[in-house]
Tab-separated table of C-alpha atoms and ligand atoms in Angstrom:
chain	number	residue	atom	x	y	z
A	19	MET	CA	-39.825	1.451	-11.435
A	20	ALA	CA	-38.812	3.502	-8.391
A	21	LYS	CA	-39.495	1.705	-5.111
A	22	THR	CA	-41.849	3.265	-2.590
A	23	TYR	CA	-42.529	2.893	1.122
A	24	GLN	CA	-46.009	2.924	2.688
A	25	ILE	CA	-46.634	4.814	5.911
A	26	SER	CA	-49.992	5.043	7.663
A	27	ASP	CA	-51.387	6.472	10.913
A	28	GLY	CA	-54.428	4.149	10.701
A	29	ASN	CA	-56.584	6.668	8.815
A	30	THR	CA	-54.541	8.197	6.063
A	31	SER	CA	-51.596	6.602	4.351
A	32	SER	CA	-48.788	8.012	2.232
A	33	GLU	CA	-46.547	6.509	-0.343
A	34	LEU	CA	-43.014	7.715	0.149
A	35	ASP	CA	-40.196	7.327	-2.362
A	36	LEU	CA	-37.266	5.126	-1.463
A	37	VAL	CA	-33.958	6.767	-2.274
A	38	GLU	CA	-31.381	4.165	-3.241
A	39	GLY	CA	-27.696	4.753	-3.654
A	40	THR	CA	-25.239	2.444	-5.393
A	41	LEU	CA	-24.397	0.725	-2.068
A	42	GLY	CA	-25.786	0.700	1.454
A	43	THR	CA	-29.129	1.010	3.195
A	44	PRO	CA	-31.860	2.789	1.191
A	45	ALA	CA	-33.544	5.836	2.708
A	46	VAL	CA	-37.208	6.838	2.896
A	47	ASP	CA	-37.777	10.314	1.476
A	48	VAL	CA	-39.825	11.926	4.264
A	49	ARG	CA	-39.777	15.479	2.926
A	50	GLY	CA	-43.454	15.486	1.991
A	51	LEU	CA	-44.621	13.816	5.200
A	52	ALA	CA	-45.511	17.000	7.087
A	53	GLY	CA	-47.812	17.976	4.195
A	54	THR	CA	-49.500	14.602	3.706
A	55	GLN	CA	-49.549	13.147	7.242
A	56	GLY	CA	-49.041	16.260	9.387
A	57	VAL	CA	-45.993	14.844	11.175
A	58	PHE	CA	-42.264	15.415	11.195
A	59	THR	CA	-39.708	12.669	11.737
A	60	TYR	CA	-37.883	12.550	15.097
A	61	ASP	CA	-34.206	11.634	15.079
A	62	PRO	CA	-32.075	13.414	17.707
A	63	ALA	CA	-28.337	13.080	17.013
A	64	PHE	CA	-29.215	11.951	13.461
A	65	THR	CA	-28.804	8.237	14.140
A	66	ALA	CA	-31.031	7.272	11.188
A	67	THR	CA	-31.123	10.313	8.930
A	68	CYS	CA	-29.382	10.760	5.577
A	69	SER	CA	-28.694	14.463	5.113
A	70	CYS	CA	-27.484	14.382	1.505
A	71	ASP	CA	-26.432	12.324	-1.518
A	72	SER	CA	-22.679	11.882	-1.732
A	73	ASP	CA	-20.281	10.150	-4.144
A	74	ILE	CA	-17.217	10.559	-1.967
A	75	THR	CA	-16.906	7.949	0.787
A	76	PHE	CA	-18.708	4.729	1.689
A	77	ILE	CA	-18.677	2.925	5.038
A	78	ASP	CA	-20.107	-0.522	5.664
A	79	GLY	CA	-20.265	-0.401	9.449
A	80	GLU	CA	-21.387	-3.991	9.897
A	81	ALA	CA	-18.566	-5.372	7.758
A	82	GLY	CA	-15.961	-2.835	8.966
A	83	LYS	CA	-15.243	-1.518	5.456
A	84	LEU	CA	-14.311	1.974	4.329
A	85	MET	CA	-13.655	3.224	0.832
A	86	TYR	CA	-12.886	6.571	-0.791
A	87	ARG	CA	-14.391	6.951	-4.284
A	88	GLY	CA	-14.608	3.138	-4.501
A	89	TYR	CA	-11.029	2.389	-3.397
A	90	SER	CA	-10.520	0.509	-0.126
A	91	VAL	CA	-8.733	2.527	2.492
A	92	GLU	CA	-6.412	-0.420	3.193
A	93	GLN	CA	-5.249	-0.455	-0.433
A	94	LEU	CA	-4.810	3.315	-0.508
A	95	ALA	CA	-2.806	3.227	2.750
A	96	GLU	CA	-0.577	0.540	1.286
A	97	GLN	CA	-0.098	1.867	-2.250
A	98	SER	CA	-1.058	5.522	-2.516
A	99	SER	CA	0.131	8.775	-0.944
A	100	TYR	CA	-1.801	11.375	1.029
A	101	LEU	CA	-1.616	13.991	-1.745
A	102	GLU	CA	-2.829	11.480	-4.327
A	103	VAL	CA	-5.729	10.619	-1.986
A	104	CYS	CA	-6.476	14.350	-1.693
A	105	TYR	CA	-6.734	14.554	-5.476
A	106	LEU	CA	-8.941	11.463	-5.541
A	107	LEU	CA	-11.308	12.798	-2.879
A	108	LEU	CA	-11.576	16.229	-4.490
A	109	ASN	CA	-11.864	15.106	-8.105
A	110	GLY	CA	-13.421	11.639	-7.996
A	111	GLU	CA	-10.686	9.804	-9.915
A	112	LEU	CA	-7.039	8.962	-9.366
A	113	PRO	CA	-4.805	11.429	-11.252
A	114	ASN	CA	-2.590	10.550	-14.207
A	115	LYS	CA	1.037	11.654	-13.938
A	116	THR	CA	0.477	15.119	-15.431
A	117	GLU	CA	-2.592	15.753	-13.265
A	118	MET	CA	-0.660	14.654	-10.180
A	119	ASP	CA	2.298	16.905	-11.002
A	120	GLU	CA	-0.026	19.884	-11.525
A	121	PHE	CA	-1.889	19.165	-8.297
A	122	ARG	CA	1.340	18.791	-6.278
A	123	ASP	CA	2.560	22.037	-7.786
A	124	ALA	CA	-0.680	23.835	-6.867
A	125	ILE	CA	-0.522	22.611	-3.267
A	126	THR	CA	3.196	23.389	-2.954
A	127	HIS	CA	2.627	26.970	-4.109
A	128	HIS	CA	-0.136	27.771	-1.623
A	129	THR	CA	1.638	26.791	1.604
A	130	MET	CA	2.754	30.212	2.818
A	131	LEU	CA	0.740	32.414	5.161
A	132	ASN	CA	0.082	36.106	4.759
A	133	GLU	CA	2.377	37.958	7.188
A	134	SER	CA	-0.618	39.826	8.657
A	135	LEU	CA	-2.177	36.469	9.533
A	136	VAL	CA	1.072	35.341	11.185
A	137	LYS	CA	0.734	38.298	13.586
A	138	PHE	CA	-2.568	36.809	14.848
A	139	TYR	CA	-0.641	34.084	16.688
A	140	ASP	CA	0.734	36.700	19.083
A	141	GLY	CA	-2.795	37.322	20.297
A	142	PHE	CA	-2.919	33.799	21.735
A	143	HIS	CA	-1.447	32.973	25.128
A	144	TYR	CA	1.470	30.513	24.903
A	145	ASP	CA	-0.552	27.745	26.624
A	146	ALA	CA	-3.606	28.044	24.352
A	147	HIS	CA	-4.621	24.630	23.055
A	148	PRO	CA	-3.449	24.350	19.417
A	149	MET	CA	-6.994	23.357	18.371
A	150	ALA	CA	-8.257	26.697	19.729
A	151	VAL	CA	-5.525	28.455	17.759
A	152	LEU	CA	-6.366	26.458	14.620
A	153	THR	CA	-10.061	27.326	14.885
A	154	GLY	CA	-9.208	31.017	15.185
A	155	ILE	CA	-6.533	31.195	12.495
A	156	VAL	CA	-8.488	29.170	9.919
A	157	GLY	CA	-11.621	31.247	10.607
A	158	SER	CA	-9.452	34.336	10.054
A	159	LEU	CA	-8.505	33.132	6.566
A	160	SER	CA	-12.031	34.210	5.620
A	161	ALA	CA	-10.960	37.808	6.266
A	162	PHE	CA	-8.125	37.410	3.741
A	163	TYR	CA	-10.022	35.659	0.964
A	164	HIS	CA	-13.627	36.765	1.431
A	165	ASP	CA	-13.860	39.019	-1.607
A	166	LYS	CA	-11.917	36.573	-3.767
A	167	THR	CA	-14.137	33.570	-3.023
A	168	ASP	CA	-17.313	33.251	-5.049
A	169	VAL	CA	-18.878	30.073	-3.658
A	170	ARG	CA	-20.887	29.586	-6.895
A	171	ASP	CA	-17.783	29.498	-9.076
A	172	PRO	CA	-16.221	25.978	-9.388
A	173	GLU	CA	-12.803	27.487	-10.136
A	174	HIS	CA	-12.931	29.563	-6.930
A	175	ARG	CA	-14.022	26.465	-5.008
A	176	LYS	CA	-11.025	24.557	-6.362
A	177	ILE	CA	-8.612	27.321	-5.343
A	178	PHE	CA	-10.176	27.385	-1.864
A	179	ALA	CA	-9.637	23.599	-1.508
A	180	HIS	CA	-6.022	23.869	-2.675
A	181	ARG	CA	-5.304	26.770	-0.325
A	182	MET	CA	-6.874	24.970	2.622
A	183	ILE	CA	-4.989	21.685	2.076
A	184	ALA	CA	-1.739	23.564	1.480
A	185	LYS	CA	-1.945	25.950	4.427
A	186	MET	CA	-3.159	23.623	7.184
A	187	PRO	CA	0.295	22.121	7.951
A	188	THR	CA	1.821	25.627	8.041
A	189	ILE	CA	-0.957	26.860	10.339
A	190	ALA	CA	-0.754	23.850	12.689
A	191	ALA	CA	3.059	23.872	12.843
A	192	ALA	CA	3.004	27.607	13.641
A	193	ALA	CA	0.522	26.923	16.471
A	194	TYR	CA	2.993	24.398	17.880
A	195	LYS	CA	5.957	26.761	17.526
A	196	HIS	CA	3.966	29.469	19.296
A	197	SER	CA	3.234	27.107	22.212
A	198	VAL	CA	6.920	26.241	22.696
A	199	GLY	CA	8.157	29.797	22.127
A	200	GLN	CA	10.281	28.970	19.083
A	201	PRO	CA	10.463	30.970	15.831
A	202	LYS	CA	8.054	29.795	13.167
A	203	ILE	CA	9.643	27.834	10.340
A	204	GLY	CA	8.268	28.458	6.866
A	205	PRO	CA	7.480	25.773	4.271
A	206	LYS	CA	10.137	24.377	1.943
A	207	ASN	CA	8.996	23.565	-1.592
A	208	GLN	CA	11.399	20.673	-2.228
A	209	LEU	CA	9.825	18.606	0.526
A	210	ASP	CA	6.773	16.388	0.270
A	211	TYR	CA	3.635	17.172	2.283
A	212	THR	CA	4.391	15.353	5.542
A	213	SER	CA	8.165	15.959	5.453
A	214	ASN	CA	7.414	19.648	5.159
A	215	LEU	CA	5.090	19.467	8.159
A	216	LEU	CA	7.690	17.643	10.277
A	217	ARG	CA	10.319	20.231	9.357
A	218	MET	CA	8.028	23.169	10.117
A	219	MET	CA	7.281	21.608	13.521
A	220	PHE	CA	10.700	20.434	14.606
A	221	ALA	CA	13.394	22.430	12.787
A	222	VAL	CA	15.044	25.364	14.557
A	223	PRO	CA	17.024	28.139	12.824
A	224	ALA	CA	20.210	27.262	14.724
A	225	GLU	CA	20.519	23.737	13.326
A	226	GLU	CA	20.185	21.742	10.146
A	227	TYR	CA	17.126	19.512	10.205
A	228	GLU	CA	16.918	16.250	8.379
A	229	VAL	CA	13.516	14.695	7.924
A	230	ASP	CA	13.301	11.049	8.949
A	231	PRO	CA	11.645	9.320	5.957
A	232	VAL	CA	10.104	6.682	8.242
A	233	ALA	CA	8.370	9.406	10.262
A	234	ALA	CA	7.179	11.153	7.076
A	235	LYS	CA	5.826	7.880	5.669
A	236	ALA	CA	4.076	6.996	8.968
A	237	LEU	CA	2.375	10.413	9.015
A	238	ASP	CA	1.410	10.016	5.357
A	239	VAL	CA	-0.312	6.693	6.110
A	240	LEU	CA	-2.099	8.155	9.147
A	241	PHE	CA	-3.249	11.104	7.036
A	242	ILE	CA	-4.648	8.783	4.338
A	243	LEU	CA	-6.621	6.911	6.992
A	244	HIS	CA	-8.024	10.137	8.462
A	245	ALA	CA	-8.707	11.918	5.161
A	246	ASP	CA	-12.481	11.449	5.032
A	247	HIS	CA	-15.283	9.638	6.815
A	248	GLU	CA	-18.516	10.663	5.070
A	249	GLN	CA	-21.086	12.566	7.178
A	250	ASN	CA	-19.281	12.511	10.563
A	251	ALA	CA	-19.931	15.301	13.094
A	252	SER	CA	-17.279	17.732	11.845
A	253	THR	CA	-18.060	17.213	8.149
A	254	SER	CA	-21.768	17.632	8.803
A	255	THR	CA	-20.927	20.823	10.706
A	256	VAL	CA	-18.963	22.151	7.714
A	257	ARG	CA	-21.827	21.236	5.395
A	258	MET	CA	-24.366	22.893	7.665
A	259	ALA	CA	-22.391	26.121	8.021
A	260	GLY	CA	-21.614	26.077	4.292
A	261	SER	CA	-25.262	25.545	3.363
A	262	THR	CA	-25.977	29.157	4.341
A	263	GLY	CA	-23.545	30.329	1.659
A	264	ALA	CA	-21.022	31.206	4.401
A	265	ASN	CA	-17.401	31.842	3.538
A	266	PRO	CA	-15.790	28.388	3.152
A	267	TYR	CA	-12.770	29.170	5.353
A	268	ALA	CA	-15.178	30.106	8.139
A	269	ALA	CA	-17.107	26.886	7.460
A	270	ILE	CA	-13.891	24.829	7.807
A	271	SER	CA	-13.185	26.489	11.151
A	272	THR	CA	-16.566	25.212	12.409
A	273	GLY	CA	-15.427	21.703	11.414
A	274	ILE	CA	-12.196	22.150	13.381
A	275	ALA	CA	-14.216	23.225	16.430
A	276	ALA	CA	-16.463	20.158	16.121
A	277	LEU	CA	-13.513	17.822	15.608
A	278	TRP	CA	-11.889	18.961	18.867
A	279	GLY	CA	-14.544	17.287	21.056
A	280	PRO	CA	-13.434	14.103	22.872
A	281	ALA	CA	-16.325	12.114	21.355
A	282	HIS	CA	-14.834	12.888	17.913
A	283	GLY	CA	-11.260	13.773	16.896
A	284	GLY	CA	-10.287	14.848	20.416
A	285	ALA	CA	-10.360	11.154	21.331
A	286	ASN	CA	-6.769	10.587	20.111
A	287	GLU	CA	-5.477	12.958	22.787
A	288	ALA	CA	-7.915	11.496	25.336
A	289	VAL	CA	-6.679	7.934	24.620
A	290	LEU	CA	-3.095	8.791	25.469
A	291	ASN	CA	-4.164	10.608	28.629
A	292	MET	CA	-6.326	7.599	29.543
A	293	LEU	CA	-3.485	5.110	28.986
A	294	ALA	CA	-1.193	7.272	31.123
A	295	GLU	CA	-3.848	7.342	33.851
A	296	ILE	CA	-4.385	3.556	33.738
A	297	GLY	CA	-0.621	3.171	34.084
A	298	ASP	CA	-0.166	-0.596	33.812
A	299	ALA	CA	-1.905	-3.806	32.863
A	300	SER	CA	-2.851	-4.677	36.464
A	301	GLN	CA	-5.224	-1.683	36.461
A	302	VAL	CA	-7.089	-2.727	33.291
A	303	PRO	CA	-9.933	-4.635	35.042
A	304	LYS	CA	-10.556	-1.668	37.367
A	305	TYR	CA	-10.836	0.764	34.443
A	306	LEU	CA	-13.026	-1.602	32.434
A	307	ASP	CA	-15.389	-1.737	35.413
A	308	LYS	CA	-15.422	2.061	35.490
A	309	ALA	CA	-16.224	2.160	31.746
A	310	LYS	CA	-19.162	-0.202	32.286
A	311	ASP	CA	-20.507	1.670	35.299
A	312	LYS	CA	-23.323	3.966	34.127
A	313	ASN	CA	-22.821	6.172	37.211
A	314	ASP	CA	-19.200	6.774	36.306
A	315	PRO	CA	-18.494	9.310	33.514
A	316	PHE	CA	-15.350	7.368	32.501
A	317	LYS	CA	-15.516	5.871	28.994
A	318	LEU	CA	-12.997	3.749	27.221
A	319	MET	CA	-11.619	6.396	24.885
A	320	GLY	CA	-10.852	5.174	21.375
A	321	PHE	CA	-13.548	2.525	21.698
A	322	GLY	CA	-16.951	2.489	20.028
A	323	HIS	CA	-18.287	4.180	16.932
A	324	ARG	CA	-21.655	5.392	15.686
A	325	VAL	CA	-21.295	3.555	12.371
A	326	TYR	CA	-18.795	0.712	12.895
A	327	LYS	CA	-20.322	-2.268	14.648
A	328	ASN	CA	-17.236	-4.265	13.789
A	329	PHE	CA	-13.535	-3.431	13.746
A	330	ASP	CA	-12.780	0.061	12.448
A	331	PRO	CA	-10.622	-0.871	9.407
A	332	ARG	CA	-8.437	2.168	10.057
A	333	ALA	CA	-7.607	0.922	13.576
A	334	LYS	CA	-6.459	-2.415	12.133
A	335	VAL	CA	-4.054	-0.728	9.697
A	336	ILE	CA	-2.741	1.622	12.393
A	337	ARG	CA	-2.215	-1.212	14.894
A	338	GLY	CA	-0.136	-3.055	12.292
A	339	TYR	CA	1.785	0.120	11.541
A	340	CYS	CA	2.503	0.674	15.266
A	341	HIS	CA	4.685	-2.462	15.260
A	342	GLN	CA	6.751	-1.192	12.301
A	343	VAL	CA	7.204	2.330	13.661
A	344	LEU	CA	8.084	1.185	17.192
A	345	GLU	CA	10.574	-1.302	15.797
A	346	HIS	CA	12.211	1.425	13.705
A	347	TYR	CA	12.681	3.581	16.814
A	348	ASN	CA	13.810	0.625	18.962
A	349	MET	CA	10.715	1.041	21.090
A	350	GLN	CA	9.385	-2.534	20.788
A	351	ASN	CA	8.752	-2.632	24.529
A	352	ASN	CA	6.722	0.565	24.487
A	353	LYS	CA	4.654	0.439	27.681
A	354	LEU	CA	1.694	2.374	26.291
A	355	PHE	CA	1.404	0.125	23.229
A	356	GLU	CA	1.573	-2.994	25.417
A	357	LEU	CA	-1.091	-1.508	27.653
A	358	ALA	CA	-3.305	-0.603	24.669
A	359	LEU	CA	-3.004	-4.159	23.294
A	360	GLU	CA	-3.911	-5.610	26.693
A	361	LEU	CA	-6.851	-3.235	27.088
A	362	GLU	CA	-8.126	-4.211	23.643
A	363	ARG	CA	-7.683	-7.935	24.387
A	364	VAL	CA	-9.573	-7.792	27.692
A	365	ALA	CA	-12.326	-5.488	26.389
A	366	LEU	CA	-12.993	-7.660	23.342
A	367	GLU	CA	-13.582	-10.657	25.629
A	368	ASP	CA	-15.894	-8.713	27.923
A	369	GLU	CA	-19.635	-9.268	27.542
A	370	TYR	CA	-20.432	-5.533	27.895
A	371	PHE	CA	-18.242	-4.582	24.921
A	372	VAL	CA	-19.148	-7.654	22.867
A	373	GLU	CA	-22.917	-7.105	23.299
A	374	ARG	CA	-22.666	-3.452	22.320
A	375	LYS	CA	-20.275	-4.185	19.452
A	376	LEU	CA	-17.678	-1.775	20.805
A	377	TYR	CA	-14.342	-2.114	18.988
A	378	PRO	CA	-11.211	0.051	18.886
A	379	ASN	CA	-11.697	3.001	16.551
A	380	VAL	CA	-9.168	5.000	14.497
A	381	ASP	CA	-8.052	6.967	17.539
A	382	PHE	CA	-7.168	4.034	19.768
A	383	TYR	CA	-3.714	3.440	18.278
A	384	SER	CA	-2.904	6.615	16.332
A	385	GLY	CA	-1.512	8.393	19.413
A	386	ILE	CA	1.066	5.643	19.952
A	387	ILE	CA	2.531	6.429	16.523
A	388	TYR	CA	2.310	10.199	17.005
A	389	GLN	CA	4.122	9.838	20.316
A	390	ALA	CA	6.845	7.652	18.791
A	391	LEU	CA	7.397	10.425	16.207
A	392	GLY	CA	7.865	12.954	19.028
A	393	ILE	CA	4.589	14.760	18.399
A	394	PRO	CA	3.271	16.206	21.667
A	395	VAL	CA	-0.128	15.007	22.894
A	396	ASN	CA	-1.902	18.332	22.387
A	397	MET	CA	-0.904	18.232	18.688
A	398	PHE	CA	-2.622	14.876	18.054
A	399	THR	CA	-6.003	16.401	17.216
A	400	PRO	CA	-4.412	19.114	15.003
A	401	MET	CA	-2.773	16.240	13.060
A	402	PHE	CA	-6.242	14.796	12.544
A	403	ALA	CA	-7.518	18.237	11.484
A	404	ILE	CA	-4.769	18.596	8.857
A	405	ALA	CA	-5.642	15.178	7.414
A	406	ARG	CA	-9.420	15.738	7.498
A	407	THR	CA	-9.214	19.150	5.777
A	408	VAL	CA	-9.452	17.471	2.373
A	409	GLY	CA	-12.590	15.607	3.490
A	410	TRP	CA	-14.228	18.818	4.683
A	411	ALA	CA	-13.226	20.662	1.497
A	412	SER	CA	-14.409	17.803	-0.765
A	413	HIS	CA	-17.813	17.665	0.943
A	414	TRP	CA	-18.201	21.423	0.865
A	415	CYS	CA	-17.325	21.487	-2.873
A	416	GLU	CA	-19.708	18.591	-3.583
A	417	MET	CA	-22.524	20.307	-1.705
A	418	MET	CA	-21.971	23.707	-3.334
A	419	GLY	CA	-22.034	22.083	-6.769
A	420	ASP	CA	-25.278	20.235	-6.048
A	421	PRO	CA	-28.272	22.015	-7.622
A	422	LYS	CA	-30.500	20.480	-4.891
A	423	MET	CA	-28.549	22.233	-2.117
A	424	ARG	CA	-30.697	24.230	0.315
A	425	ILE	CA	-29.965	25.780	3.670
A	426	ALA	CA	-29.805	22.987	6.310
A	427	ARG	CA	-32.524	23.611	8.849
A	428	PRO	CA	-33.721	20.782	11.152
A	429	ARG	CA	-37.075	20.889	12.950
A	430	GLN	CA	-37.758	20.280	16.647
A	431	VAL	CA	-40.348	18.874	18.998
A	432	TYR	CA	-41.156	21.864	21.217
A	433	THR	CA	-41.475	20.968	24.922
A	434	GLY	CA	-41.691	24.461	26.455
A	435	TYR	CA	-44.568	26.661	27.687
A	436	ASP	CA	-47.642	27.589	25.664
A	437	LEU	CA	-48.273	31.326	25.212
A	438	ARG	CA	-48.362	33.177	28.578
A	439	ASP	CA	-48.537	36.773	29.745
A	440	TYR	CA	-45.520	38.837	30.623
A	441	VAL	CA	-45.375	39.552	34.388
A	442	ASP	CA	-43.896	42.809	35.605
A	443	ILE	CA	-40.624	42.344	37.563
A	444	ASP	CA	-42.197	43.706	40.818
A	445	LYS	CA	-44.861	41.028	40.689
A	446	ARG	CA	-42.632	37.955	40.209
B	7	ACO	N1	-16.889	3.052	26.752
B	7	ACO	C1	-17.905	2.485	27.448
B	7	ACO	N2	-19.157	2.367	26.980
B	7	ACO	C2	-19.395	2.816	25.740
B	7	ACO	C3	-18.398	3.393	24.942
B	7	ACO	C4	-17.103	3.502	25.490
B	7	ACO	N3	-16.112	4.052	24.776
B	7	ACO	N4	-18.925	3.747	23.750
B	7	ACO	C5	-20.223	3.409	23.797
B	7	ACO	N5	-20.513	2.831	24.991
B	7	ACO	C6	-21.814	2.271	25.393
B	7	ACO	C7	-22.813	3.370	25.682
B	7	ACO	O1	-22.766	3.746	27.052
B	7	ACO	C8	-24.104	2.700	25.309
B	7	ACO	O2	-24.447	1.800	26.341
B	7	ACO	P1	-26.022	1.493	26.684
B	7	ACO	O3	-26.586	0.868	25.455
B	7	ACO	O4	-25.941	0.575	27.851
B	7	ACO	O5	-26.619	2.816	27.017
B	7	ACO	C9	-23.724	1.848	24.086
B	7	ACO	O6	-22.335	1.577	24.259
B	7	ACO	C10	-23.955	2.554	22.750
B	7	ACO	O7	-23.175	3.736	22.724
B	7	ACO	P2	-23.687	5.181	22.324
B	7	ACO	O8	-23.066	6.193	23.211
B	7	ACO	O9	-25.177	5.177	22.205
B	7	ACO	O10	-23.085	5.289	20.880
B	7	ACO	P3	-22.972	6.597	20.026
B	7	ACO	O11	-23.063	6.161	18.630
B	7	ACO	O12	-23.927	7.652	20.468
B	7	ACO	O13	-21.494	7.159	20.347
B	7	ACO	C11	-19.137	7.341	20.352
B	7	ACO	C12	-20.370	6.781	19.636
B	7	ACO	C13	-19.304	8.838	20.616
B	7	ACO	C14	-17.914	7.169	19.466
B	7	ACO	C15	-18.945	6.567	21.684
B	7	ACO	O14	-18.713	5.198	21.422
B	7	ACO	C16	-17.790	7.137	22.513
B	7	ACO	O15	-17.982	8.113	23.254
B	7	ACO	N6	-16.566	6.550	22.413
B	7	ACO	C17	-15.412	7.067	23.105
B	7	ACO	C18	-14.888	8.317	22.418
B	7	ACO	C19	-14.207	8.007	21.107
B	7	ACO	O16	-13.348	7.111	21.020
B	7	ACO	N7	-14.533	8.808	20.073
B	7	ACO	C20	-13.900	8.676	18.749
B	7	ACO	C21	-14.883	8.173	17.728
B	7	ACO	S1	-14.089	7.964	16.185
B	7	ACO	C22	-13.912	9.531	15.585
B	7	ACO	O17	-14.752	10.372	15.720
B	7	ACO	C23	-12.696	9.859	14.949
């Protein structure tokens, strides 16, 4: 028998259904509450609200666990590849060999950009932040594929997802090339996903470019770890925009805009800037005091998470990977990594951080790897955006295929004036 939940205001009571998933905290279905009890539920910033059912990703924040379609992210990072994870997230199951070959082929053959779209880059100033460029260019894809994208057709949705995953590295690399004034380098079909990205970013027409397999593998692992994170701010933004029936490319651009914020994906760039500002280990206590001071806007970037009240499992994998990558590049004594380790050590012994269960999140160490690979700081968040594109696309596809989908439309508690008369400008 379905479980229910009693709610009462002292006079009338209602029996609300409990919605239970396969794992995790059950939710009270409050949709009928306004009708039966005459109240809405109040949850600014959605700290306790489930906005949908989803089969894609599960987080156990207390235990510090993350899995995609039932597979632990640690195991996927160790044994899988980013493109295989993309298939898994989009389709629900790991591919067999034929399915994987077909998927790789589909992604490989959607990587190029329409030449008219390439002209859009010239409209951006050279010092535009690449995330601003990404938001604009991806939003503009809607102008190219609007008539060819029927959001109700699963086949069209699949082609959209393939196009998006395939084109994001080309779009991001072109944004980088624009910022450094170099000619854009097109995709090369023989290369795997991350090797292709590295080549499009760092090759120049005057020289041969050889992809460093260690760099490609490191990016692949980072991309797996960033691929999805259930109903985070950017994914919820994509779902919300998409719930109106909006063009999916436009919906993805809203996700990119949301990701850019320093409280979300922009934190990877902010961490590196913070470490550079702190400078050396002797300054750590001073900056921890600043982070604890409620009158100081400074926060320890890369620390804390809405859902994880334990170690972010992604941060653990990345920290381990930092050692390998730095060793490969003979950068074992990397000052920023040493500083990050010291900051983590001191913070995790500090009562303020312990009490609030603030641990390093995915962004705390990712920038150290990006920097070791020669990726400039303002491209850190675009790297995250490339990796998260599959998450956004998977959630959008899941939502559009859900017969229960309705336009997302929260309520509010109004705190403004009651009705009042208009006063003529001369009398104010
Ligand atoms: N430094 C110092 N104090 C912090 C930090 C931090 N990084 N994070 C949270 N706190 C404090 C808050 O001030 C609050 O203290 P209080 O209870 O005394 O008021 C308490 O910890 C709870 O934090 P909230 O802000 O309520 O947590 P919320 O869930 O709203 O925010 C967030 C989570 C945005 C990630 C926050 O921890 C933060 O700003 N961290 C730094 C930015 C960051 O690293 N973002 C990346 C997140 S991961 C991702 O999106 C990819």
